[in-house]
Amino acid sequence: MAERRPPVMLPLLWLLALCGAAVTDPEKKPCETCRQLVDRFHKGLELTSKKNFGGGNTAWEERTLSKYESSEIRLVEIIENLCDSSDFECNLMVEEHEEQIEKWWFKKRNKYPDLVKWFCIETIEVCCPPGRYGPDCLACIGGSERPCHGNGFCSGDGTRRGNGACNCKVEYTGPFCLECADGYFSSEKNDTHAVCIACHESCKTCDGPSSKGCKDCKEGWTKEDDSCVDVDECAAEKPPCTEDQYCLNTEGSFSCKRCDESCAGCSDEGPHKCKDCAAGYVYEEDKCTDLNECDTSEAVCVRDNEICVNTSGSYICVCSGGFEEQDGKCVEIVKTGKIKDA
């Protein structure tokens, strides 16, 4: 069947192989490529499941040339769509192992229906069964049935790569993922099984679920009466926020919030919590309110044909209606128009 492909395919693949450093993806693993190839093969089976030879006398062709469902023609159609044209690893794998695919199709698939197992694991040996790793498909720590005792992920699991070391889930630690990480405590444990549960949010380490079970407190909490309690950073002798901010205490931490624009320093949110009023504001009715500079006995806008417009915390001077700013003066807008003929 390989000779049925366009003659340019094999030289092209060898050319790509010579330039492999430039065109291959170093993160793409052979096992992943093989599993994706098998997945595309099964999709090809689905897409061709209701097809036939497509000739003028389908019944004669099926009687004489064998059934389409197990035919070489169907296999060619599936193989031609196994890989995207840009997927070098997939195309190379098909080109190198097309004979094995043919062998499975014509001789082995009834006895070995699992193509991943027959092709990827046992024939071209780029994958391992689940729970096994490395060139010899050794069992992961904890055994192939429960790698890392069910509390982590085995390096190289299901591939011919990795070293079998456990990468534990966040709750667990240790080479076997049977110890509890900081912030978790053990609720169940034996030689092959462990269950770790999160500590109270105030605990760095603990032996129970409540704050009384804390062995050590997290930053932002302190030990008091056998419990970890929140530290009020806002009550510190030296406030942690700047002069134009107020401190908001939270569990285990704090945040700095900007004061209202009317304030020059504040103790909390809003204009009624100002320590002093910012320029352009005055203290009235228990809060800092905008000072209307335009409503004073002494004019603040002194140019001719100019008016005062109050803004929040300040004011602006603008030319009156019918006037415009020119060279620092408010001059009358001259309307122009065409003179009609008599």
Coordinates of C-alpha atoms in Angstrom, one line a residue:
M1 CA 0.0 0.0 0.0
A2 CA 2.9 2.4 0.6
E3 CA 3.5 2.6 -3.2
R4 CA 0.0 4.0 -3.6
R5 CA 1.0 7.3 -1.9
P6 CA 2.3 10.1 -4.1
P7 CA 6.0 9.4 -4.8
V8 CA 7.0 12.7 -3.3
M9 CA 5.9 11.7 0.2
L10 CA 8.8 9.6 1.3
P11 CA 11.6 12.0 0.1
L12 CA 9.7 14.8 1.7
L13 CA 9.6 13.0 5.0
W14 CA 13.3 12.2 4.9
L15 CA 14.0 15.9 4.1
L16 CA 11.9 16.9 7.1
A17 CA 13.7 14.4 9.2
L18 CA 17.1 15.9 8.3
C19 CA 15.7 19.3 9.4
G20 CA 14.0 17.8 12.4
A21 CA 15.4 20.3 14.9
A22 CA 13.6 23.1 13.0
V23 CA 10.3 21.4 12.2
T24 CA 9.6 19.0 15.1
D25 CA 7.9 19.9 18.3
P26 CA 10.3 18.7 21.2
E27 CA 7.3 18.6 23.6
K28 CA 5.3 16.2 21.3
K29 CA 5.7 12.7 22.8
P30 CA 5.7 9.6 20.5
C31 CA 3.0 8.0 22.7
E32 CA 0.8 11.0 22.4
T33 CA 1.3 11.0 18.6
C34 CA 0.4 7.3 18.5
R35 CA -2.7 7.7 20.6
Q36 CA -3.9 10.6 18.5
L37 CA -3.2 8.6 15.3
V38 CA -5.3 5.7 16.7
D39 CA -8.1 8.1 17.6
R40 CA -8.1 9.5 14.1
F41 CA -8.1 5.9 12.8
H42 CA -11.3 5.2 14.8
K43 CA -12.9 8.4 13.5
G44 CA -12.0 7.2 10.0
L45 CA -13.8 3.9 10.7
E46 CA -16.9 5.9 11.7
L47 CA -16.8 8.1 8.6
T48 CA -16.5 5.2 6.3
S49 CA -18.8 2.8 8.1
K50 CA -21.7 3.4 5.6
K51 CA -19.7 3.7 2.4
N52 CA -19.1 1.2 -0.4
F53 CA -16.9 0.8 -3.4
G54 CA -18.9 3.6 -5.2
G55 CA -18.6 1.9 -8.6
G56 CA -21.3 1.2 -11.1
N57 CA -21.9 -2.4 -9.9
T58 CA -21.5 -2.3 -6.2
A59 CA -23.0 -5.7 -5.6
W60 CA -20.7 -7.4 -8.1
E61 CA -17.7 -5.6 -6.7
E62 CA -18.4 -6.7 -3.1
R63 CA -19.0 -10.3 -4.2
T64 CA -15.8 -10.4 -6.3
L65 CA -13.4 -8.0 -4.5
S66 CA -14.5 -8.7 -0.9
K67 CA -16.5 -6.6 1.3
Y68 CA -15.8 -2.9 1.4
E69 CA -15.8 -2.8 5.2
S70 CA -12.6 -4.9 5.4
S71 CA -11.2 -3.9 2.0
E72 CA -7.8 -2.3 1.2
I73 CA -9.6 0.6 -0.5
R74 CA -11.3 1.5 2.8
L75 CA -8.0 1.2 4.7
V76 CA -6.3 3.5 2.2
E77 CA -9.1 6.1 2.6
I78 CA -8.6 6.0 6.4
I79 CA -4.8 6.2 6.3
E80 CA -4.8 9.1 4.0
N81 CA -6.7 11.1 6.6
L82 CA -4.9 10.0 9.7
C83 CA -2.6 13.1 9.9
D84 CA -2.8 16.8 9.1
S85 CA -0.3 17.8 6.5
S86 CA 1.6 20.0 9.0
D87 CA 1.8 17.2 11.6
F88 CA 5.3 15.9 10.9
E89 CA 5.5 13.4 13.8
C90 CA 2.2 11.8 12.8
N91 CA 3.1 11.5 9.1
L92 CA 6.5 10.1 9.9
M93 CA 5.0 7.5 12.2
V94 CA 2.5 6.4 9.6
E95 CA 5.2 6.2 6.9
E96 CA 7.5 4.1 9.1
H97 CA 4.8 1.7 10.4
E98 CA 2.3 1.5 7.6
E99 CA 3.1 -2.3 7.2
Q100 CA 2.1 -2.9 10.8
I101 CA -1.1 -1.0 10.3
E102 CA -1.9 -3.1 7.3
K103 CA -1.0 -6.3 9.2
W104 CA -3.4 -5.4 12.0
W105 CA -6.2 -4.5 9.5
F106 CA -6.0 -7.7 7.5
K107 CA -4.7 -10.3 10.0
K108 CA -4.9 -9.1 13.7
R109 CA -7.8 -6.9 14.3
N110 CA -10.3 -9.6 15.1
K111 CA -8.0 -11.2 17.7
Y112 CA -6.6 -7.8 18.9
P113 CA -9.4 -5.3 18.6
D114 CA -7.6 -2.7 20.9
L115 CA -5.4 -0.9 18.4
V116 CA -3.7 1.2 21.0
K117 CA -2.6 -1.9 22.9
W118 CA -1.5 -3.9 19.8
F119 CA 0.1 -1.0 17.8
C120 CA 1.3 1.6 20.3
I121 CA 2.2 -0.6 23.3
E122 CA 3.1 -4.0 22.0
T123 CA 4.2 -3.5 18.3
I124 CA 6.0 -0.1 17.9
E125 CA 6.5 0.2 21.7
V126 CA 6.1 3.9 22.2
C127 CA 3.4 3.6 24.9
C128 CA 3.0 1.6 28.1
P129 CA -0.2 0.3 29.8
P130 CA -1.8 2.7 32.3
G131 CA 0.1 2.9 35.6
R132 CA 3.5 1.9 34.0
Y133 CA 6.3 4.0 32.6
G134 CA 9.7 4.0 31.0
P135 CA 11.4 1.8 28.3
D136 CA 10.6 -1.4 30.2
C137 CA 7.0 -0.3 31.3
L138 CA 7.8 -0.7 35.0
A139 CA 5.0 -0.3 37.5
C140 CA 4.6 3.2 39.0
I141 CA 5.2 3.8 42.7
G142 CA 2.2 2.5 44.5
G143 CA 1.5 -0.1 41.8
S144 CA 0.0 0.2 38.3
E145 CA -3.6 0.0 39.7
R146 CA -3.2 3.0 42.0
P147 CA -0.1 5.0 40.9
C148 CA 1.2 7.2 43.7
H149 CA -1.4 5.6 45.9
G150 CA -4.1 7.6 44.1
N151 CA -2.8 10.9 45.5
G152 CA -0.6 12.0 42.6
F153 CA 0.6 11.4 39.1
C154 CA 3.4 9.1 38.0
S155 CA 6.1 10.6 35.8
G156 CA 5.8 9.0 32.4
D157 CA 2.6 7.2 33.2
G158 CA 1.4 5.3 30.1
T159 CA 4.5 6.2 28.1
R160 CA 8.0 4.9 27.5
R161 CA 9.3 8.1 29.2
G162 CA 9.7 9.4 32.7
N163 CA 11.3 8.1 35.8
G164 CA 8.2 6.9 37.7
A165 CA 8.5 9.6 40.4
C166 CA 5.3 10.9 41.9
N167 CA 4.1 14.4 41.4
C168 CA 1.7 14.7 44.3
K169 CA -1.7 16.5 44.4
V170 CA -1.6 19.7 46.3
E171 CA -2.9 18.1 49.5
Y172 CA 0.0 15.5 49.6
T173 CA 3.8 15.4 49.8
G174 CA 6.6 12.8 50.1
P175 CA 8.0 10.3 47.6
F176 CA 4.9 8.1 47.9
C177 CA 2.3 10.9 48.3
L178 CA 1.3 9.5 51.7
E179 CA 2.2 12.5 53.8
C180 CA 0.1 15.7 54.2
A181 CA 1.4 19.0 52.8
D182 CA 1.5 22.2 54.9
G183 CA -2.1 23.4 55.3
Y184 CA -3.6 19.9 55.5
F185 CA -4.0 17.2 58.2
S186 CA -4.3 13.5 58.1
S187 CA -7.8 12.0 58.6
E188 CA -6.9 8.5 57.4
K189 CA -3.6 6.7 56.9
N190 CA -2.0 3.3 56.6
D191 CA 0.8 1.9 54.6
T192 CA -1.0 2.2 51.2
H193 CA -3.7 4.7 51.8
A194 CA -3.9 8.4 53.0
V195 CA -6.6 11.1 53.1
C196 CA -5.5 14.7 53.8
I197 CA -8.0 17.4 54.6
A198 CA -7.5 21.2 54.5
C199 CA -6.7 22.9 57.8
H200 CA -8.6 26.0 59.0
E201 CA -7.6 29.0 56.9
S202 CA -5.6 30.4 59.9
C203 CA -3.3 27.4 60.2
K204 CA 0.0 26.8 58.5
T205 CA 0.2 23.3 59.9
C206 CA -2.5 21.5 62.0
D207 CA -3.8 18.3 63.4
G208 CA -7.5 19.1 63.1
P209 CA -10.1 21.1 61.1
S210 CA -10.7 24.1 63.5
S211 CA -8.4 27.0 64.5
K212 CA -7.8 25.2 67.8
G213 CA -6.1 22.4 65.8
C214 CA -3.4 24.8 64.5
K215 CA 0.2 23.9 65.3
D216 CA 1.5 27.0 63.6
C217 CA -0.4 30.1 62.4
K218 CA -0.2 31.5 58.9
E219 CA 1.2 35.0 58.5
G220 CA -1.6 37.5 59.4
W221 CA -2.8 35.3 62.3
T222 CA -1.3 34.9 65.8
K223 CA -1.7 32.3 68.6
E224 CA -4.0 33.3 71.3
D225 CA -5.8 31.0 73.8
D226 CA -4.7 27.9 71.9
S227 CA -6.3 29.3 68.7
C228 CA -5.0 31.3 65.7
V229 CA -6.7 34.7 65.6
D230 CA -6.6 37.4 63.1
V231 CA -4.0 40.2 63.5
D232 CA -5.5 43.6 63.0
E233 CA -2.8 45.3 61.0
C234 CA -4.9 48.5 60.9
A235 CA -4.5 48.9 64.7
A236 CA -0.7 48.9 64.5
E237 CA 1.1 51.8 66.1
K238 CA 2.4 52.8 62.7
P239 CA -0.5 52.5 60.1
P240 CA 0.5 50.4 57.1
C241 CA -1.3 52.7 54.6
T242 CA -0.3 56.1 53.2
E243 CA -1.8 59.4 54.3
D244 CA -4.3 59.6 51.5
Q245 CA -5.6 56.0 52.2
Y246 CA -7.5 54.2 55.0
C247 CA -6.8 50.7 56.2
L248 CA -9.4 48.0 55.9
N249 CA -8.7 44.9 58.0
T250 CA -9.5 41.4 56.5
E251 CA -9.1 37.9 57.8
G252 CA -5.3 37.2 57.8
S253 CA -4.5 40.4 55.9
F254 CA -5.5 44.0 55.2
S255 CA -6.0 46.4 52.2
C256 CA -5.4 50.1 51.7
K257 CA -8.3 52.1 50.2
R258 CA -8.1 55.6 48.7
C259 CA -9.8 58.3 50.7
D260 CA -12.6 60.3 49.3
E261 CA -11.4 63.1 47.1
S262 CA -12.8 65.7 49.6
C263 CA -10.5 64.4 52.3
A264 CA -6.9 65.3 53.4
G265 CA -6.4 62.0 55.3
C266 CA -9.3 59.8 56.5
S267 CA -10.2 57.0 58.9
D268 CA -12.7 55.2 56.7
E269 CA -14.8 55.5 53.5
G270 CA -16.7 58.6 52.5
P271 CA -16.6 62.4 53.0
H272 CA -17.9 62.1 56.6
K273 CA -14.7 60.2 57.6
C274 CA -12.2 62.9 56.7
K275 CA -9.5 63.9 59.2
D276 CA -9.3 67.2 57.4
C277 CA -10.7 68.6 54.2
A278 CA -8.8 68.8 51.0
A279 CA -8.3 72.2 49.2
G280 CA -11.5 73.3 47.6
Y281 CA -13.7 71.6 50.3
V282 CA -15.1 72.9 53.6
Y283 CA -16.4 71.0 56.6
E284 CA -20.2 71.4 56.7
E285 CA -22.9 69.2 58.3
D286 CA -20.4 66.7 59.6
K287 CA -18.6 66.1 56.3
C288 CA -16.4 67.8 53.8
T289 CA -18.4 69.4 51.0
D290 CA -17.4 71.2 47.9
L291 CA -16.6 74.9 48.2
N292 CA -18.4 76.9 45.6
E293 CA -15.7 79.4 44.7
C294 CA -18.1 81.1 42.2
D295 CA -20.5 82.1 45.0
T296 CA -18.2 84.3 47.0
S297 CA -18.3 88.0 47.5
E298 CA -15.0 88.5 45.7
A299 CA -14.9 87.6 42.1
V300 CA -12.5 84.9 41.1
C301 CA -12.8 85.3 37.3
V302 CA -11.8 88.9 36.5
R303 CA -11.4 89.2 32.8
D304 CA -14.1 91.0 30.8
N305 CA -16.9 88.9 29.4
E306 CA -15.8 85.9 31.6
I307 CA -17.9 83.7 33.9
C308 CA -17.0 81.3 36.7
V309 CA -18.0 77.6 36.5
N310 CA -17.8 75.6 39.8
T311 CA -16.3 72.1 39.7
S312 CA -15.7 69.5 42.4
G313 CA -13.0 70.9 44.6
S314 CA -12.2 73.8 42.3
Y315 CA -13.5 76.0 39.5
I316 CA -12.8 77.2 36.0
C317 CA -13.2 80.5 34.2
V318 CA -14.7 80.4 30.7
C319 CA -15.8 83.0 28.2
S320 CA -19.5 84.1 28.3
G321 CA -21.9 83.1 25.6
G322 CA -21.1 84.8 22.3
F323 CA -17.5 85.2 23.2
E324 CA -14.4 83.0 22.6
E325 CA -10.9 82.7 23.9
Q326 CA -8.3 84.5 21.8
D327 CA -4.8 85.5 23.0
G328 CA -5.8 85.3 26.7
K329 CA -8.9 87.5 26.2
C330 CA -12.6 86.8 25.6
V331 CA -13.5 88.4 22.3
E332 CA -16.9 88.6 20.6
I333 CA -17.6 85.9 18.0
V334 CA -18.0 87.7 14.6
K335 CA -20.7 86.2 12.5
T336 CA -20.0 86.3 8.8
G337 CA -22.4 85.9 5.9
K338 CA -22.8 86.6 2.2
I339 CA -24.4 90.0 1.1
K340 CA -27.3 89.3 -1.2
D341 CA -27.3 91.1 -4.6
A342 CA -29.8 93.9 -4.9

